[in-house]
Amino acid sequence: MPAFAVVLRHARFRRVWCGQVASAVGDGVTLVALPGALLGAHSKSDLGVVLGAQSLALVGAALLGGVLADRLRRSWVMAGADVVRLVTAVCFALGAARAPLAVPVLLALVTGFAGGVFTPAFGALIPDLVPDEDLPKANALRSITVRTGQVVGPALGGLLLAVGTADLAFWADAGTFAASVGTLVGVGDARRTRAAGGTVLRQAREGFAAVRERPWVLTIIVQGTLQLLLVMAPVAVLLPIILQERGDFTAYGPMVALQAAGSVVGGMAIAAWTPRRPGTVAVLALGLLAGQLACLLAGAPLVLLGASVVVTGFGYAVFNVCWASALHRAIPSDMLGRVLAIDTLGTYGLQPAGLALTPVAATAFGDGPVLWVGLVALTLTTVVPLFQREVRAFADVPAVPAPSG
């Protein structure tokens, strides 16, 4: 049995995982169905408004989701969020995308909000379902599942659009949310033994305090913010633009699939390996994106560019598994939901700005300067954090006592 699959021997984790397999495929179906439905009745700019609304709502709801995950049974929070997303999927299946723009925007806001509530609860639930020694394997399997869904889901969505309509694809997505809810009901995860008290604002401040008490956690969150703003968002925007300029835009879809495939391989690899310095491995894994930046700058052939995209996906998966496992071990259970939410908020908060500003900067200065800025920023944000011992260990490191005498 592959190392990452060993964790499926835990019945409650296996049950939740089965529902998330369906949900991951449904998310991939929606990646194709939503643009297809909207572009049939609205303009390209309207599509941007809808997708932007969903992204902003997801980030904005994360902190509330973290508070709820530390107050209630985490499976209840996840099930409630999936019920909401089930309703919005049904609305789209009934033709909401063809309604005036305000309707799909509102549904996108609701969907994003529910997703923002779901994500920290899911992350915080995993330590309730598996023992500590299996956390890396559980996080690896979660990463593999999500990335596989990003390959299978869009392919299924495209097939459903080809043989039917976008409405059929949304019905399929609604079915996956129903499957997820069915697996979450009765999981029996721990009721919060030290339920957080006070207002949402007070509980949020407690979460920020938990992050400040661990400088290595704050360092990685800041690193993620800078890399998404200056490196990852520009690469995501410029890859299709550069391919189109080269006359190779048909390769964009395979490139997206290659990155997801690289993430699957990365998840398998890190599940079978326990590095002595997980922080060093994780931070350097993110630095593998430098290869893709170099290929874009040099105008490398598609074969080399594709290989660099696979390596990028590999690095993303290694980082995500090491990082999630470190947080699961370092953060007390009653604070975990809020810390995971702060991680999401801090890391992804400026991503919409990076996505929006990259085309403006590329138009004003050219693709090359934007990519060079990204390469320099990636180098600095990879090297500087590694000077911190706690970052290299992804754990609190006791201070070495001064020698006596």
CSV table of C-alpha atoms in Angstrom, one decimal:
chain,number,residue,atom,x,y,z
A,1,MET,CA,0.0,0.0,0.0
A,2,PRO,CA,1.4,3.5,-0.9
A,3,ALA,CA,2.6,5.4,2.2
A,4,PHE,CA,-0.1,8.1,1.8
A,5,ALA,CA,-2.9,5.5,1.7
A,6,VAL,CA,-2.0,3.9,5.0
A,7,VAL,CA,-3.9,6.6,6.8
A,8,LEU,CA,-7.2,5.2,5.3
A,9,ARG,CA,-7.1,2.5,8.0
A,10,HIS,CA,-8.7,5.1,10.3
A,11,ALA,CA,-12.4,4.7,9.7
A,12,ARG,CA,-13.6,8.2,10.5
A,13,PHE,CA,-10.9,9.8,8.4
A,14,ARG,CA,-11.7,7.3,5.5
A,15,ARG,CA,-15.3,8.3,5.7
A,16,VAL,CA,-14.7,12.1,5.6
A,17,TRP,CA,-12.1,11.5,2.8
A,18,CYS,CA,-14.6,9.7,0.6
A,19,GLY,CA,-16.9,12.7,0.7
A,20,GLN,CA,-14.0,15.1,0.0
A,21,VAL,CA,-13.0,13.1,-3.1
A,22,ALA,CA,-16.4,13.7,-4.5
A,23,SER,CA,-16.3,17.4,-3.5
A,24,ALA,CA,-12.9,17.9,-5.1
A,25,VAL,CA,-14.2,16.5,-8.4
A,26,GLY,CA,-17.2,18.8,-8.1
A,27,ASP,CA,-15.1,21.8,-7.5
A,28,GLY,CA,-13.2,21.0,-10.7
A,29,VAL,CA,-16.4,20.6,-12.6
A,30,THR,CA,-17.4,24.1,-11.5
A,31,LEU,CA,-14.1,25.5,-12.7
A,32,VAL,CA,-15.4,24.8,-16.2
A,33,ALA,CA,-19.1,25.1,-15.8
A,34,LEU,CA,-19.2,28.5,-14.2
A,35,PRO,CA,-17.2,30.4,-16.9
A,36,GLY,CA,-19.1,28.4,-19.6
A,37,ALA,CA,-22.5,29.4,-18.1
A,38,LEU,CA,-21.6,33.0,-17.5
A,39,LEU,CA,-19.9,33.7,-20.9
A,40,GLY,CA,-23.1,32.5,-22.6
A,41,ALA,CA,-25.1,35.3,-21.1
A,42,HIS,CA,-22.6,37.9,-19.9
A,43,SER,CA,-19.3,39.6,-20.9
A,44,LYS,CA,-15.7,38.7,-20.0
A,45,SER,CA,-15.5,41.5,-17.6
A,46,ASP,CA,-18.7,40.3,-15.9
A,47,LEU,CA,-17.0,36.9,-15.5
A,48,GLY,CA,-14.1,38.6,-13.7
A,49,VAL,CA,-16.5,40.4,-11.4
A,50,VAL,CA,-18.2,37.1,-10.4
A,51,LEU,CA,-14.9,35.2,-9.9
A,52,GLY,CA,-13.4,38.2,-8.0
A,53,ALA,CA,-16.5,38.3,-5.7
A,54,GLN,CA,-16.1,34.6,-4.9
A,55,SER,CA,-12.4,35.0,-4.1
A,56,LEU,CA,-12.8,38.0,-1.9
A,57,ALA,CA,-15.7,36.4,0.0
A,58,LEU,CA,-13.7,33.2,0.6
A,59,VAL,CA,-10.7,35.2,2.1
A,60,GLY,CA,-13.0,37.5,4.1
A,61,ALA,CA,-14.9,34.6,5.7
A,62,ALA,CA,-11.9,32.7,6.7
A,63,LEU,CA,-11.5,34.3,10.2
A,64,LEU,CA,-15.1,33.7,11.1
A,65,GLY,CA,-14.7,30.1,9.9
A,66,GLY,CA,-11.8,29.7,12.2
A,67,VAL,CA,-13.7,31.0,15.2
A,68,LEU,CA,-16.6,28.7,14.4
A,69,ALA,CA,-14.2,25.8,14.1
A,70,ASP,CA,-12.9,26.4,17.6
A,71,ARG,CA,-16.5,26.8,19.0
A,72,LEU,CA,-18.4,24.0,17.5
A,73,ARG,CA,-17.9,20.5,16.2
A,74,ARG,CA,-15.8,20.9,13.1
A,75,SER,CA,-17.8,18.4,11.2
A,76,TRP,CA,-20.9,20.4,11.8
A,77,VAL,CA,-19.3,23.6,10.5
A,78,MET,CA,-18.2,21.8,7.4
A,79,ALA,CA,-21.6,20.2,6.8
A,80,GLY,CA,-23.4,23.5,7.2
A,81,ALA,CA,-21.0,25.2,4.7
A,82,ASP,CA,-21.6,22.4,2.2
A,83,VAL,CA,-25.4,22.7,2.6
A,84,VAL,CA,-25.0,26.3,1.7
A,85,ARG,CA,-22.9,25.5,-1.4
A,86,LEU,CA,-25.3,22.8,-2.3
A,87,VAL,CA,-28.1,25.4,-2.5
A,88,THR,CA,-26.0,27.8,-4.6
A,89,ALA,CA,-25.1,25.0,-7.0
A,90,VAL,CA,-28.8,24.1,-7.4
A,91,CYS,CA,-29.5,27.8,-8.1
A,92,PHE,CA,-26.9,27.8,-10.8
A,93,ALA,CA,-28.3,24.5,-12.2
A,94,LEU,CA,-31.7,26.2,-12.4
A,95,GLY,CA,-30.3,29.0,-14.6
A,96,ALA,CA,-29.1,31.7,-12.2
A,97,ALA,CA,-26.1,32.3,-14.4
A,98,ARG,CA,-28.4,33.6,-17.1
A,99,ALA,CA,-30.1,36.1,-14.7
A,100,PRO,CA,-29.1,39.7,-14.3
A,101,LEU,CA,-25.5,40.1,-13.2
A,102,ALA,CA,-26.4,40.9,-9.6
A,103,VAL,CA,-27.8,37.3,-9.1
A,104,PRO,CA,-24.6,35.3,-10.0
A,105,VAL,CA,-22.5,37.9,-8.1
A,106,LEU,CA,-24.7,37.3,-5.0
A,107,LEU,CA,-24.5,33.6,-5.4
A,108,ALA,CA,-20.7,33.8,-5.9
A,109,LEU,CA,-20.4,35.8,-2.7
A,110,VAL,CA,-22.4,33.2,-0.8
A,111,THR,CA,-20.4,30.3,-2.3
A,112,GLY,CA,-17.1,32.0,-1.5
A,113,PHE,CA,-18.3,32.8,2.1
A,114,ALA,CA,-19.2,29.2,2.7
A,115,GLY,CA,-15.9,28.0,1.2
A,116,GLY,CA,-14.1,30.4,3.6
A,117,VAL,CA,-15.9,28.9,6.6
A,118,PHE,CA,-15.3,25.3,5.4
A,119,THR,CA,-11.6,25.4,4.8
A,120,PRO,CA,-10.2,26.1,8.4
A,121,ALA,CA,-12.8,23.7,9.8
A,122,PHE,CA,-11.5,20.9,7.6
A,123,GLY,CA,-7.9,21.7,8.4
A,124,ALA,CA,-8.6,21.7,12.1
A,125,LEU,CA,-10.7,18.5,11.9
A,126,ILE,CA,-7.8,16.3,10.6
A,127,PRO,CA,-6.0,16.0,14.0
A,128,ASP,CA,-9.3,14.8,15.5
A,129,LEU,CA,-9.5,11.9,13.0
A,130,VAL,CA,-5.9,10.5,12.9
A,131,PRO,CA,-3.1,10.1,15.5
A,132,ASP,CA,-0.1,12.5,15.5
A,133,GLU,CA,2.2,10.1,13.7
A,134,ASP,CA,-0.1,9.9,10.8
A,135,LEU,CA,-0.7,13.6,10.3
A,136,PRO,CA,1.8,14.0,7.4
A,137,LYS,CA,0.2,11.1,5.6
A,138,ALA,CA,-3.3,12.5,6.1
A,139,ASN,CA,-2.2,16.0,4.9
A,140,ALA,CA,-0.5,14.4,1.9
A,141,LEU,CA,-3.6,12.4,1.0
A,142,ARG,CA,-5.6,15.6,1.3
A,143,SER,CA,-3.3,17.4,-1.1
A,144,ILE,CA,-3.3,14.5,-3.6
A,145,THR,CA,-7.1,14.4,-3.5
A,146,VAL,CA,-7.5,18.1,-4.2
A,147,ARG,CA,-4.9,18.1,-7.0
A,148,THR,CA,-6.4,15.0,-8.6
A,149,GLY,CA,-9.8,16.7,-8.5
A,150,GLN,CA,-8.3,19.6,-10.4
A,151,VAL,CA,-7.4,17.2,-13.2
A,152,VAL,CA,-10.5,14.9,-13.2
A,153,GLY,CA,-13.0,17.6,-12.4
A,154,PRO,CA,-12.4,20.0,-15.3
A,155,ALA,CA,-12.2,17.0,-17.7
A,156,LEU,CA,-15.6,15.8,-16.5
A,157,GLY,CA,-17.0,19.3,-16.6
A,158,GLY,CA,-15.9,19.7,-20.2
A,159,LEU,CA,-17.5,16.4,-21.1
A,160,LEU,CA,-20.8,17.4,-19.4
A,161,LEU,CA,-20.7,20.7,-21.3
A,162,ALA,CA,-20.1,18.8,-24.5
A,163,VAL,CA,-22.9,16.3,-24.1
A,164,GLY,CA,-25.4,18.6,-22.3
A,165,THR,CA,-25.4,22.1,-20.8
A,166,ALA,CA,-23.8,24.0,-17.9
A,167,ASP,CA,-26.9,23.3,-15.9
A,168,LEU,CA,-26.1,19.5,-16.0
A,169,ALA,CA,-22.6,20.2,-14.7
A,170,PHE,CA,-24.0,22.3,-11.8
A,171,TRP,CA,-26.4,19.4,-11.0
A,172,ALA,CA,-23.4,17.1,-10.8
A,173,ASP,CA,-21.6,19.6,-8.5
A,174,ALA,CA,-24.7,19.7,-6.3
A,175,GLY,CA,-24.6,16.0,-6.0
A,176,THR,CA,-21.0,16.0,-4.8
A,177,PHE,CA,-21.9,18.5,-2.1
A,178,ALA,CA,-24.7,16.2,-1.0
A,179,ALA,CA,-22.2,13.3,-0.8
A,180,SER,CA,-19.9,15.4,1.3
A,181,VAL,CA,-22.7,16.3,3.7
A,182,GLY,CA,-23.7,12.6,4.0
A,183,THR,CA,-20.2,11.6,5.0
A,184,LEU,CA,-19.9,14.4,7.6
A,185,VAL,CA,-23.1,13.7,9.5
A,186,GLY,CA,-22.3,11.5,12.5
A,187,VAL,CA,-18.6,11.6,12.2
A,188,GLY,CA,-18.5,12.1,16.0
A,189,ASP,CA,-15.4,14.3,16.2
A,190,ALA,CA,-14.6,15.8,19.5
A,191,ARG,CA,-16.8,18.5,21.0
A,192,ARG,CA,-14.7,21.4,22.0
A,193,THR,CA,-13.6,20.7,25.6
A,194,ARG,CA,-12.5,24.3,26.1
A,195,ALA,CA,-15.0,26.2,24.1
A,196,ALA,CA,-13.8,29.7,23.2
A,197,GLY,CA,-15.8,32.4,24.9
A,198,GLY,CA,-16.4,36.1,24.3
A,199,THR,CA,-17.1,37.9,21.1
A,200,VAL,CA,-15.9,36.9,17.7
A,201,LEU,CA,-13.5,39.8,17.7
A,202,ARG,CA,-12.0,38.7,21.0
A,203,GLN,CA,-11.5,35.2,19.8
A,204,ALA,CA,-9.9,36.5,16.6
A,205,ARG,CA,-7.4,38.5,18.7
A,206,GLU,CA,-6.6,35.3,20.6
A,207,GLY,CA,-5.8,33.7,17.3
A,208,PHE,CA,-3.5,36.5,16.3
A,209,ALA,CA,-1.8,36.3,19.7
A,210,ALA,CA,-1.1,32.6,19.2
A,211,VAL,CA,0.6,33.4,15.9
A,212,ARG,CA,2.7,36.2,17.4
A,213,GLU,CA,3.8,33.8,20.1
A,214,ARG,CA,5.4,31.7,17.4
A,215,PRO,CA,7.6,33.9,15.3
A,216,TRP,CA,8.3,31.1,12.8
A,217,VAL,CA,4.5,30.9,12.0
A,218,LEU,CA,4.3,34.6,11.4
A,219,THR,CA,7.4,34.5,9.2
A,220,ILE,CA,6.0,31.9,6.9
A,221,ILE,CA,2.6,33.7,6.7
A,222,VAL,CA,4.5,36.9,5.7
A,223,GLN,CA,6.6,34.9,3.2
A,224,GLY,CA,3.4,33.5,1.7
A,225,THR,CA,1.9,37.0,1.4
A,226,LEU,CA,4.9,38.4,-0.5
A,227,GLN,CA,5.3,35.3,-2.7
A,228,LEU,CA,1.7,35.3,-3.8
A,229,LEU,CA,1.7,39.0,-4.5
A,230,LEU,CA,5.0,39.3,-6.3
A,231,VAL,CA,5.7,35.8,-7.7
A,232,MET,CA,2.9,33.3,-7.8
A,233,ALA,CA,0.1,35.6,-8.9
A,234,PRO,CA,2.2,37.1,-11.7
A,235,VAL,CA,3.2,33.7,-13.0
A,236,ALA,CA,-0.4,32.5,-13.0
A,237,VAL,CA,-1.4,35.6,-15.1
A,238,LEU,CA,1.6,35.7,-17.4
A,239,LEU,CA,1.8,32.0,-18.3
A,240,PRO,CA,-1.3,32.0,-20.5
A,241,ILE,CA,-0.4,35.5,-21.9
A,242,ILE,CA,3.1,34.5,-22.9
A,243,LEU,CA,1.8,31.2,-24.4
A,244,GLN,CA,-0.7,33.2,-26.4
A,245,GLU,CA,2.0,35.6,-27.6
A,246,ARG,CA,4.1,32.7,-28.7
A,247,GLY,CA,1.2,31.1,-30.6
A,248,ASP,CA,1.1,28.2,-28.1
A,249,PHE,CA,-2.0,28.9,-26.2
A,250,THR,CA,-3.4,25.4,-26.8
A,251,ALA,CA,-0.7,24.2,-24.4
A,252,TYR,CA,-2.2,26.2,-21.5
A,253,GLY,CA,-4.7,23.5,-20.5
A,254,PRO,CA,-2.0,20.7,-20.5
A,255,MET,CA,0.3,23.0,-18.4
A,256,VAL,CA,-2.4,23.4,-15.7
A,257,ALA,CA,-2.8,19.6,-15.7
A,258,LEU,CA,0.9,19.1,-15.5
A,259,GLN,CA,1.2,21.3,-12.4
A,260,ALA,CA,-1.6,19.4,-10.8
A,261,ALA,CA,0.1,16.1,-11.7
A,262,GLY,CA,3.3,17.4,-10.2
A,263,SER,CA,1.5,18.2,-7.0
A,264,VAL,CA,0.1,14.6,-6.9
A,265,VAL,CA,3.7,13.2,-7.2
A,266,GLY,CA,4.9,15.7,-4.5
A,267,GLY,CA,2.2,14.6,-2.1
A,268,MET,CA,3.2,10.9,-2.6
A,269,ALA,CA,6.8,11.7,-2.1
A,270,ILE,CA,6.5,13.7,1.1
A,271,ALA,CA,4.1,11.1,2.5
A,272,ALA,CA,6.8,8.5,2.2
A,273,TRP,CA,9.6,10.7,3.7
A,274,THR,CA,10.0,12.4,7.1
A,275,PRO,CA,12.6,15.1,6.7
A,276,ARG,CA,14.8,16.0,9.7
A,277,ARG,CA,14.3,19.7,9.0
A,278,PRO,CA,10.8,20.0,7.5
A,279,GLY,CA,11.0,23.8,7.4
A,280,THR,CA,14.1,23.8,5.3
A,281,VAL,CA,12.7,21.3,2.9
A,282,ALA,CA,9.3,23.1,2.7
A,283,VAL,CA,10.8,26.6,2.0
A,284,LEU,CA,13.3,25.3,-0.6
A,285,ALA,CA,10.4,23.4,-2.2
A,286,LEU,CA,8.6,26.7,-2.9
A,287,GLY,CA,11.8,28.0,-4.3
A,288,LEU,CA,11.5,25.4,-7.1
A,289,LEU,CA,9.2,27.9,-8.8
A,290,ALA,CA,12.5,29.7,-9.9
A,291,GLY,CA,12.8,27.1,-12.7
A,292,GLN,CA,9.5,28.1,-14.2
A,293,LEU,CA,10.4,31.8,-14.0
A,294,ALA,CA,13.7,31.1,-15.8
A,295,CYS,CA,11.9,29.2,-18.5
A,296,LEU,CA,9.4,32.0,-19.1
A,297,LEU,CA,12.2,34.6,-19.2
A,298,ALA,CA,14.3,32.5,-21.6
A,299,GLY,CA,11.5,31.5,-23.9
A,300,ALA,CA,12.3,27.9,-23.3
A,301,PRO,CA,10.7,25.2,-25.5
A,302,LEU,CA,7.4,23.8,-24.4
A,303,VAL,CA,9.0,20.5,-23.2
A,304,LEU,CA,11.3,22.4,-20.8
A,305,LEU,CA,8.5,24.7,-19.7
A,306,GLY,CA,6.2,21.8,-19.0
A,307,ALA,CA,8.9,20.1,-17.0
A,308,SER,CA,9.3,23.2,-14.9
A,309,VAL,CA,5.6,23.4,-14.3
A,310,VAL,CA,5.6,19.8,-13.0
A,311,VAL,CA,8.5,20.7,-10.6
A,312,THR,CA,6.5,23.8,-9.4
A,313,GLY,CA,3.5,21.6,-8.6
A,314,PHE,CA,5.8,19.1,-6.8
A,315,GLY,CA,7.2,21.9,-4.6
A,316,TYR,CA,3.8,23.3,-3.8
A,317,ALA,CA,2.6,20.0,-2.5
A,318,VAL,CA,5.8,19.3,-0.4
A,319,PHE,CA,5.4,22.8,1.2
A,320,ASN,CA,1.7,22.4,1.9
A,321,VAL,CA,2.0,19.0,3.6
A,322,CYS,CA,5.0,20.0,5.7
A,323,TRP,CA,3.3,23.3,6.7
A,324,ALA,CA,-0.1,21.8,7.6
A,325,SER,CA,1.5,19.1,9.6
A,326,ALA,CA,3.7,21.6,11.5
A,327,LEU,CA,0.7,23.7,12.4
A,328,HIS,CA,-1.3,20.6,13.5
A,329,ARG,CA,1.4,19.7,15.9
A,330,ALA,CA,2.4,23.1,17.2
A,331,ILE,CA,-1.0,24.8,17.7
A,332,PRO,CA,-3.3,23.7,20.6
A,333,SER,CA,-6.5,22.1,19.3
A,334,ASP,CA,-8.7,24.8,20.8
A,335,MET,CA,-6.8,27.5,18.8
A,336,LEU,CA,-6.1,25.5,15.6
A,337,GLY,CA,-9.2,26.7,13.6
A,338,ARG,CA,-8.3,30.4,14.1
A,339,VAL,CA,-4.7,30.0,13.4
A,340,LEU,CA,-5.4,28.2,10.1
A,341,ALA,CA,-7.9,31.0,9.2
A,342,ILE,CA,-5.3,33.6,9.9
A,343,ASP,CA,-2.9,31.7,7.7
A,344,THR,CA,-5.4,31.8,4.9
A,345,LEU,CA,-6.2,35.4,5.4
A,346,GLY,CA,-2.6,36.5,5.7
A,347,THR,CA,-1.3,34.5,2.9
A,348,TYR,CA,-4.1,35.0,0.3
A,349,GLY,CA,-5.3,38.4,1.3
A,350,LEU,CA,-3.2,40.2,-1.3
A,351,GLN,CA,-3.6,37.6,-4.1
A,352,PRO,CA,-6.4,39.5,-5.8
A,353,ALA,CA,-4.2,42.6,-5.9
A,354,GLY,CA,-1.4,40.6,-7.5
A,355,LEU,CA,-3.8,39.1,-10.1
A,356,ALA,CA,-5.2,42.5,-10.9
A,357,LEU,CA,-1.9,44.5,-11.0
A,358,THR,CA,0.1,42.0,-13.0
A,359,PRO,CA,-1.5,42.8,-16.4
A,360,VAL,CA,-1.1,46.5,-15.7
A,361,ALA,CA,2.6,46.2,-14.8
A,362,ALA,CA,3.2,43.9,-17.8
A,363,THR,CA,1.6,46.4,-20.2
A,364,ALA,CA,3.6,49.3,-18.7
A,365,PHE,CA,7.0,47.7,-18.3
A,366,GLY,CA,6.8,44.4,-20.3
A,367,ASP,CA,6.6,40.7,-19.3
A,368,GLY,CA,10.4,40.5,-18.7
A,369,PRO,CA,10.7,43.1,-15.9
A,370,VAL,CA,7.7,41.7,-14.1
A,371,LEU,CA,9.2,38.2,-14.2
A,372,TRP,CA,12.6,39.5,-13.0
A,373,VAL,CA,11.0,41.2,-10.1
A,374,GLY,CA,9.3,37.9,-9.3
A,375,LEU,CA,12.6,36.0,-9.5
A,376,VAL,CA,14.4,38.4,-7.2
A,377,ALA,CA,11.5,38.4,-4.7
A,378,LEU,CA,11.4,34.6,-4.8
A,379,THR,CA,15.1,34.4,-4.0
A,380,LEU,CA,14.9,36.8,-1.1
A,381,THR,CA,11.8,35.2,0.4
A,382,THR,CA,13.4,31.8,0.2
A,383,VAL,CA,16.8,32.6,1.6
A,384,VAL,CA,15.9,35.1,4.4
A,385,PRO,CA,13.4,33.0,6.4
A,386,LEU,CA,16.0,30.1,6.6
A,387,PHE,CA,18.2,32.2,8.9
A,388,GLN,CA,15.6,31.6,11.6
A,389,ARG,CA,16.2,28.3,13.5
A,390,GLU,CA,12.5,27.8,14.2
A,391,VAL,CA,11.6,28.1,10.5
A,392,ARG,CA,14.2,25.5,9.6
A,393,ALA,CA,12.6,23.1,12.1
A,394,PHE,CA,9.0,24.2,11.6
A,395,ALA,CA,8.7,24.1,15.4
A,396,ASP,CA,9.5,26.0,18.6
A,397,VAL,CA,13.2,25.5,19.4
A,398,PRO,CA,14.3,25.9,23.0
A,399,ALA,CA,16.9,28.6,23.5
A,400,VAL,CA,20.4,27.2,24.1
A,401,PRO,CA,21.5,28.2,27.7
A,402,ALA,CA,24.7,30.3,27.9
A,403,PRO,CA,27.7,28.4,29.2
A,404,SER,CA,28.5,29.0,32.8
A,405,GLY,CA,31.7,30.7,33.9
